[in-house]
Every structure is written in C-alpha cells, then in structure tokens.
Short mmCIF file of C-alpha atoms in Angstrom, two decimals:
data_model
loop_
_atom_site.label_atom_id
_atom_site.label_comp_id
_atom_site.label_asym_id
_atom_site.label_seq_id
_atom_site.Cartn_x
_atom_site.Cartn_y
_atom_site.Cartn_z
CA MET A 150 10.04 -4.44 -31.62
CA THR A 151 8.39 -4.42 -27.97
CA ARG A 152 5.29 -6.30 -26.68
CA VAL A 153 2.07 -4.75 -27.41
CA GLN A 154 0.96 -2.94 -24.27
CA LEU A 155 -2.85 -2.76 -25.16
CA THR A 156 -5.11 -5.33 -26.46
CA ASP A 157 -7.96 -4.44 -28.98
CA GLU A 158 -10.75 -4.63 -26.24
CA GLU A 159 -8.65 -2.57 -23.72
CA TRP A 160 -8.17 0.09 -26.37
CA GLU A 161 -12.04 0.06 -27.04
CA PHE A 162 -12.63 0.97 -23.47
CA ILE A 163 -9.93 3.55 -23.15
CA GLY A 164 -10.05 5.35 -26.49
CA PRO A 165 -13.32 7.50 -25.88
CA TYR A 166 -11.94 8.85 -22.80
CA LEU A 167 -8.69 10.51 -24.35
CA PRO A 168 -9.46 14.37 -25.51
CA ILE A 169 -8.37 14.95 -29.13
CA GLY A 170 -9.00 18.58 -29.40
CA GLU A 171 -12.17 20.07 -30.87
CA TYR A 172 -10.92 20.69 -34.25
CA GLY A 173 -8.49 19.17 -36.69
CA PRO A 174 -8.12 15.61 -37.65
CA TYR A 175 -8.09 12.35 -35.38
CA PRO A 176 -4.69 11.91 -34.20
CA GLU A 177 -3.18 8.92 -36.51
CA ARG A 178 -0.80 7.59 -33.58
CA LEU A 179 -3.03 8.34 -30.48
CA ARG A 180 -3.07 4.58 -29.36
CA GLN A 181 0.80 4.14 -30.12
CA GLN A 182 1.27 7.22 -27.84
CA PHE A 183 -0.74 5.88 -24.89
CA GLU A 184 1.05 2.63 -25.29
CA GLY A 185 4.17 4.57 -25.03
CA VAL A 186 3.12 6.30 -21.74
CA ILE A 187 2.23 2.78 -20.44
CA TRP A 188 5.64 1.70 -21.64
CA ARG A 189 7.44 4.23 -19.87
CA PHE A 190 5.78 3.62 -16.42
CA LYS A 191 6.04 0.07 -16.97
CA THR A 192 9.84 -0.03 -17.59
CA GLY A 193 11.01 2.98 -15.70
CA GLY A 194 12.94 4.13 -18.87
CA GLN A 195 13.84 7.79 -19.63
CA TRP A 196 11.20 9.85 -22.37
CA ARG A 197 14.22 10.30 -24.54
CA GLU A 198 14.87 6.44 -24.50
CA MET A 199 11.75 5.64 -25.96
CA LEU A 200 11.47 3.28 -29.05
CA GLN A 201 10.59 4.86 -32.16
CA GLU A 202 7.47 2.75 -32.56
CA PHE A 203 5.67 4.82 -29.94
CA GLY A 204 6.38 7.96 -32.05
CA ALA A 205 8.60 10.97 -31.37
CA TRP A 206 9.26 10.99 -27.55
CA SER A 207 8.60 14.61 -27.28
CA ASN A 208 5.22 13.90 -28.85
CA VAL A 209 4.35 11.17 -26.64
CA SER A 210 5.54 13.28 -23.37
CA LYS A 211 3.36 16.16 -24.30
CA ARG A 212 0.27 13.95 -24.93
CA PHE A 213 1.03 12.56 -21.55
CA HIS A 214 1.15 15.93 -19.85
CA GLN A 215 -1.91 16.84 -21.77
CA TRP A 216 -3.92 13.82 -20.34
CA ARG A 217 -2.39 14.47 -16.71
CA ASP A 218 -3.76 18.09 -16.66
CA ALA A 219 -7.05 16.79 -17.85
CA ASP A 220 -7.15 14.08 -15.41
CA VAL A 221 -8.00 11.57 -18.06
CA PHE A 222 -6.22 8.72 -15.83
CA GLU A 223 -7.98 9.37 -12.76
CA ALA A 224 -11.29 9.38 -14.80
CA LEU A 225 -10.24 6.05 -16.30
CA CYS A 226 -9.60 4.60 -12.69
CA GLY A 227 -12.88 6.08 -11.58
CA GLU A 228 -14.88 4.48 -14.68
CA GLY A 229 -13.29 1.11 -13.87
CA ARG A 230 -14.46 1.39 -10.15
CA CYS A 231 -17.88 2.39 -11.57
CA ARG A 232 -18.01 -0.85 -13.36
CA GLY A 233 -16.87 -2.36 -9.70
CA GLY A 234 26.44 23.25 27.22
CA GLU A 235 25.25 27.24 27.84
CA GLY A 236 27.38 30.18 28.08
CA GLN A 237 30.55 28.21 27.41
CA VAL A 238 33.23 29.96 25.41
CA LYS A 239 35.89 27.56 23.63
CA GLY A 240 38.92 28.87 21.29
CA GLY A 241 39.45 32.16 22.66
CA SER A 242 37.69 35.13 24.88
CA ARG A 243 34.03 36.07 24.70
CA GLU A 244 34.97 38.90 22.73
CA GLU A 245 37.02 37.07 19.96
CA GLN A 246 34.26 34.47 19.56
CA SER A 247 31.83 37.14 19.06
CA GLY A 248 33.71 38.89 16.37
CA ARG A 249 34.15 35.38 14.50
CA ASP A 250 30.41 35.02 15.24
CA ALA A 251 29.85 38.31 13.58
CA GLU A 252 31.95 37.56 10.44
CA ALA A 253 30.36 34.23 9.99
CA GLU A 254 26.74 35.25 10.27
CA PRO A 255 26.39 36.12 6.83
CA GLU A 256 27.38 32.49 5.77
CA TRP A 257 25.03 31.04 8.40
CA GLU A 258 22.24 33.12 6.80
CA GLU A 259 22.96 31.60 3.43
CA ARG A 260 23.23 28.21 4.54
CA ARG A 261 19.76 28.62 6.50
CA ARG A 262 18.25 30.14 3.41
CA VAL A 263 19.49 27.21 1.07
CA ARG A 264 18.06 24.63 3.65
CA ARG A 265 14.90 26.53 3.48
CA ARG A 266 14.58 26.54 -0.01
CA ARG A 267 15.55 22.97 -0.24
CA LYS A 268 12.62 22.16 2.41
CA LEU A 269 10.28 23.92 0.48
CA ARG A 270 11.18 22.15 -2.65
CA LEU A 271 10.85 18.86 -1.09
CA LYS A 272 7.49 19.63 0.36
CA ALA A 273 6.18 20.72 -2.83
CA ALA A 274 7.05 17.51 -4.64
CA LEU A 275 6.00 15.53 -1.64
CA LEU A 276 9.58 14.00 -1.36
CA GLY A 277 10.46 13.08 2.43
CA ARG A 278 13.50 11.38 4.10
CA SER A 279 13.93 7.51 4.61
CA ARG A 280 16.56 5.15 5.23
CA GLY A 281 16.79 4.76 1.55
CA GLY A 282 17.01 8.62 0.77
CA GLN A 283 14.21 10.72 -0.59
CA THR A 284 10.85 9.03 -1.13
CA SER A 285 7.23 9.15 -1.09
CA LYS A 286 4.78 6.87 0.33
CA ILE A 287 1.51 5.50 -1.29
CA HIS A 288 -1.71 5.41 0.75
CA VAL A 289 -4.33 3.01 -0.84
CA ALA A 290 -7.83 1.64 -0.31
CA ALA A 291 -8.57 -1.63 -1.88
CA ASP A 292 -11.52 -4.09 -2.34
CA ARG A 293 -11.39 -7.67 -1.72
CA LYS A 294 -10.72 -8.43 -5.36
CA CYS A 295 -7.27 -6.22 -4.87
CA ARG A 296 -8.66 -3.67 -7.05
CA PRO A 297 -7.71 0.04 -5.80
CA LEU A 298 -10.38 2.21 -4.65
CA THR A 299 -8.42 5.55 -3.92
CA LEU A 300 -4.83 6.60 -3.98
CA LEU A 301 -2.95 9.52 -1.89
CA LEU A 302 0.52 10.62 -1.83
CA THR A 303 2.33 11.76 1.20
CA VAL A 304 5.95 12.30 1.91
CA GLY A 305 8.07 9.19 2.81
CA GLN A 306 8.53 9.96 6.59
CA ALA A 307 4.68 10.81 6.96
CA ALA A 308 2.85 8.29 9.57
CA ASP A 309 0.29 6.00 8.32
CA SER A 310 -2.45 6.57 11.13
CA PRO A 311 -3.32 10.43 10.32
CA GLN A 312 -4.11 9.44 6.65
CA PHE A 313 -6.69 7.23 7.85
CA ILE A 314 -9.62 9.43 7.47
CA PRO A 315 -8.43 11.21 4.17
CA VAL A 316 -8.15 8.06 2.34
CA PRO A 317 -11.76 6.84 2.84
CA LYS A 318 -13.01 10.29 2.37
CA LYS A 319 -11.84 10.01 -1.39
CA ILE A 320 -13.66 6.97 -2.08
CA ARG A 321 -16.23 7.37 -5.08
CA VAL A 322 -17.78 4.15 -6.47
CA ARG A 323 -20.59 4.93 -9.12
CA GLY A 324 -23.35 2.75 -9.84
CA PRO A 325 -25.62 2.50 -12.76
CA VAL A 326 -28.10 4.82 -11.11
CA GLY A 327 -27.77 7.47 -8.24
CA ARG A 328 -24.98 8.97 -6.23
CA PRO A 329 -21.95 7.29 -6.07
CA ARG A 330 -21.19 5.02 -3.06
CA THR A 331 -18.61 6.50 -0.42
CA ARG A 332 -19.04 4.38 2.49
CA PRO A 333 -17.85 0.68 2.64
CA ASP A 334 -19.58 -2.05 4.92
CA ALA A 335 -16.42 -2.78 6.87
CA VAL A 336 -12.51 -1.45 7.07
CA ALA A 337 -9.71 -3.66 8.04
CA ARG A 338 -6.55 -1.92 9.17
CA GLY A 339 -3.75 -2.81 11.09
CA LYS A 340 -2.95 -2.08 14.73
CA ALA A 341 -1.25 1.19 13.92
CA TYR A 342 -4.65 2.77 13.03
CA SER A 343 -6.02 1.78 16.56
CA SER A 344 -6.98 5.16 18.02
CA ARG A 345 -9.99 6.81 19.26
CA GLY A 346 -10.55 9.28 16.61
CA ASN A 347 -10.38 6.74 13.85
CA ARG A 348 -12.82 4.47 15.66
CA ALA A 349 -15.15 7.40 16.24
CA TYR A 350 -15.06 8.26 12.75
CA LEU A 351 -15.97 4.80 11.42
CA CYS A 352 -18.77 4.43 14.24
CA LYS A 353 -20.34 8.00 12.96
CA ARG A 354 -20.45 6.68 9.42
CA GLN A 355 -21.80 3.52 10.44
CA ILE A 356 -18.79 1.42 8.85
CA GLN A 357 -17.76 -1.86 10.70
CA ALA A 358 -14.00 -1.04 12.28
CA VAL A 359 -12.04 -4.33 11.61
CA ILE A 360 -9.10 -3.22 13.70
CA PRO A 361 -7.28 -5.13 16.50
CA GLU A 362 -6.53 -3.30 19.78
CA LYS A 363 -3.05 -2.38 20.79
CA LYS A 364 -1.81 -4.13 23.81
CA ASP A 365 -0.71 -0.85 25.69
CA GLN A 366 -4.37 0.49 24.98
CA ALA A 367 -6.02 -2.73 26.51
CA ALA A 368 -3.71 -2.79 29.58
CA ASN A 369 -4.63 1.27 30.14
CA ARG A 370 -8.47 0.22 29.81
CA LYS A 371 -7.95 -2.39 32.44
CA LYS A 372 -6.22 -0.22 34.68
CA LYS A 373 -9.36 2.13 34.50
CA GLY A 374 -11.73 -0.68 35.52
CA SER A 375 -15.41 -0.05 34.58
CA ARG A 376 -14.80 3.40 33.45
CA GLY A 377 -12.31 2.03 30.76
CA GLY A 378 -15.22 0.74 28.59
CA ARG A 379 -15.97 -2.50 26.90
CA PRO A 380 -13.32 -4.74 25.47
CA ILE A 381 -12.67 -3.87 21.92
CA GLY A 382 -13.29 -6.57 19.38
CA HIS A 383 -13.02 -7.34 15.81
CA ASP A 384 -13.98 -9.83 13.15
CA ALA A 385 -11.13 -12.27 12.73
CA GLU A 386 -12.21 -13.70 9.50
CA LEU A 387 -12.58 -10.17 7.78
CA TYR A 388 -9.26 -9.18 9.31
CA LYS A 389 -7.77 -12.01 7.05
CA ALA A 390 -8.84 -10.16 3.95
CA ARG A 391 -6.47 -7.15 4.96
CA ASN A 392 -3.71 -8.63 2.96
CA THR A 393 -5.39 -7.50 -0.10
CA VAL A 394 -3.71 -4.16 0.19
CA GLU A 395 -0.18 -5.76 0.26
CA ARG A 396 -1.20 -7.73 -2.74
CA LEU A 397 -2.41 -4.64 -4.34
CA VAL A 398 0.73 -2.50 -3.64
CA ASN A 399 2.66 -5.65 -5.04
CA LYS A 400 0.77 -5.18 -8.25
CA LEU A 401 1.38 -1.36 -8.47
CA LYS A 402 5.18 -1.67 -7.96
CA ALA A 403 5.04 -4.50 -10.92
CA TRP A 404 5.72 -1.51 -12.87
CA ARG A 405 9.22 -0.27 -12.48
CA GLY A 406 8.51 3.39 -13.11
CA LEU A 407 6.20 3.34 -10.07
CA ALA A 408 8.51 1.12 -7.64
CA THR A 409 10.99 3.73 -7.90
CA ARG A 410 9.92 7.40 -8.37
CA TYR A 411 11.31 8.97 -11.38
CA ASP A 412 8.83 11.77 -11.83
CA LYS A 413 9.87 15.36 -10.39
CA THR A 414 6.47 16.47 -9.66
CA PRO A 415 4.01 14.66 -7.74
CA GLU A 416 1.25 15.15 -10.36
CA SER A 417 2.90 13.28 -12.96
CA TYR A 418 3.88 10.46 -10.54
CA LEU A 419 0.29 10.38 -9.09
CA ALA A 420 -1.07 10.09 -12.72
CA GLY A 421 1.13 6.94 -13.27
CA LEU A 422 -0.41 5.52 -10.28
CA HIS A 423 -3.93 6.21 -11.63
CA LEU A 424 -3.06 4.93 -15.03
CA ARG A 425 -1.79 1.71 -13.29
CA ALA A 426 -5.09 1.31 -11.18
CA SER A 427 -7.18 1.96 -14.37
CA MET A 428 -5.33 -0.95 -16.14
CA ILE A 429 -5.94 -3.23 -13.20
CA TRP A 430 -9.77 -2.26 -13.23
CA ILE A 431 -9.96 -2.71 -17.11
CA LYS A 432 -7.98 -6.16 -17.17
CA ASP A 433 -10.21 -7.31 -14.28
CA LEU A 434 -13.52 -6.38 -16.00
CA ARG A 435 -12.32 -7.82 -19.34
CA GLN A 436 -11.80 -11.15 -17.68
CA SER A 437 -15.19 -11.15 -15.77
CA THR A 438 -17.00 -10.55 -19.19
#
C-alpha cells in the first residue's frame, strides 16, 4: 500500500476537468489512475513499476497521454490561478594527404550526418548540454505566495535574460468577470536581467521594474556624464521578495520525477510541471478556505 495522493476535497476540484468520453459508462478507476500519474512524477518511478492499486500501468500511461494532449494539466493550473596552422602538411606529401582525405571523406560525411541528426533530436526534445550532461531549464514566474503563474521550458544551456519577455507574456490570471489579467504590478528579477530591452518592455506596459543595475552598466553610464541618463533605482523591499521564485523551484523539485527529467518528450515533462503547479494551487486554495 502507498499513501493516498489526493484528498476528497482535492478530487472534487479535479474530477470535473478530466475528459471521460462522450459515450460509454463512467470510468470506475479514474481517480486511481490520476493518482497513479501523480505517483509517477512524485517518485520518479517507471510506468512499468507502478503499483497495482493504481490499475494497469499501460492504462494509466494511456490516460496520462490523453490528458496531456487535451491540455488538462495546464487547464487545472489556469483554473487554480483563476481562483488566485593553414597549408601545413603532416605525415607525408601534399598529394598523399589529399588522397587520404578523399578516402576518408565518406566516413567524415557519415559522422557529420550522425551529429546533425543528434543535434536535431536534442533540439526537438529541448535538451541541452551542461556540466551534468543533457538537461532542460525551467523558467517560471511566481506571485508573492510562491504560487506559479507561468512555466516555460528551454534547453539547459539557454541564457536566462532572453526569456525575460516570453515568460511574462504567458501570464493569464482570470478573475470572476472580465478579461484575464496579464500585467503584474511589479517584476523582481536579478542583475542578469538588467538590460535596456527588458526595461523598455516593462516601461511600455507600465510595470514597475525591480531590477538592480549591473556595476559595468553603472560605470558606463557615469562615463557618459549627463548623456548617460539618470541613475537606475529599484525598490529594495520588493526586491527582498525575489526569493519566492527559488522557493517555488524547490517545491517543484520536491517531486523526483521533475527534479530529474526522465521523460523523452518535452510535452510530457511540461505536463508534469503543470500537474505539480496545479497541485500547489489547489492545496493553497484548500487551506485558505
């Protein structure tokens, strides 16, 4: 036996959002299958090693892929937010070397083709290189209560600053009435995000930038004198709340299947992230009510 993954209150919230088909009887083990998906991402176990109390592993896996393709986990997360040398020749003459190159050219072309295919596969899977090997990077926006607002997945070696604009663009917080809210009051980021383009984007959308200025940027501005513009300041009190992002990442990585990516496709891994984000929202809402 394993621990129950969902309480009755949480299942009452999740159940209506699961597609069950237009015809046929209601699935008898729908809740157990959903808990099996949670167990898989929570423990990082293999589908084939799933416990029998969740049902057949193949059925649970099929359910997960159906829910993933139907964007169920992203909808759950959104609903939770709604409710809150040249010329040198070595080893012989030039003619001998050119002859060897001609013989080795087919082998080199095959190696290049294999490398290109490998790079394309890694690019399609959003996997990149790092010191630890192949990995992905999660870009997340959070509110001041450590609740996720949006998630973005890139390759592991991707820089953080170019993702400054795409992450806030995906924020959609629906309210009881009207259009969803897409502009936060302020955005707190580290010095790595201090650039003219990022500040101009926030200024255009009338969002307060809580981003300290880099030392080299401040030095270049002072060299220009009056042409360098005014000093860039930030709210120190709001900047202290930037640790909410790190705390949220720790919450996401509490599930071992997300701390270490075992999924081959980025769609499945991102679905697991949305599932974890939705559970964070649902538990927070349940505690507040």
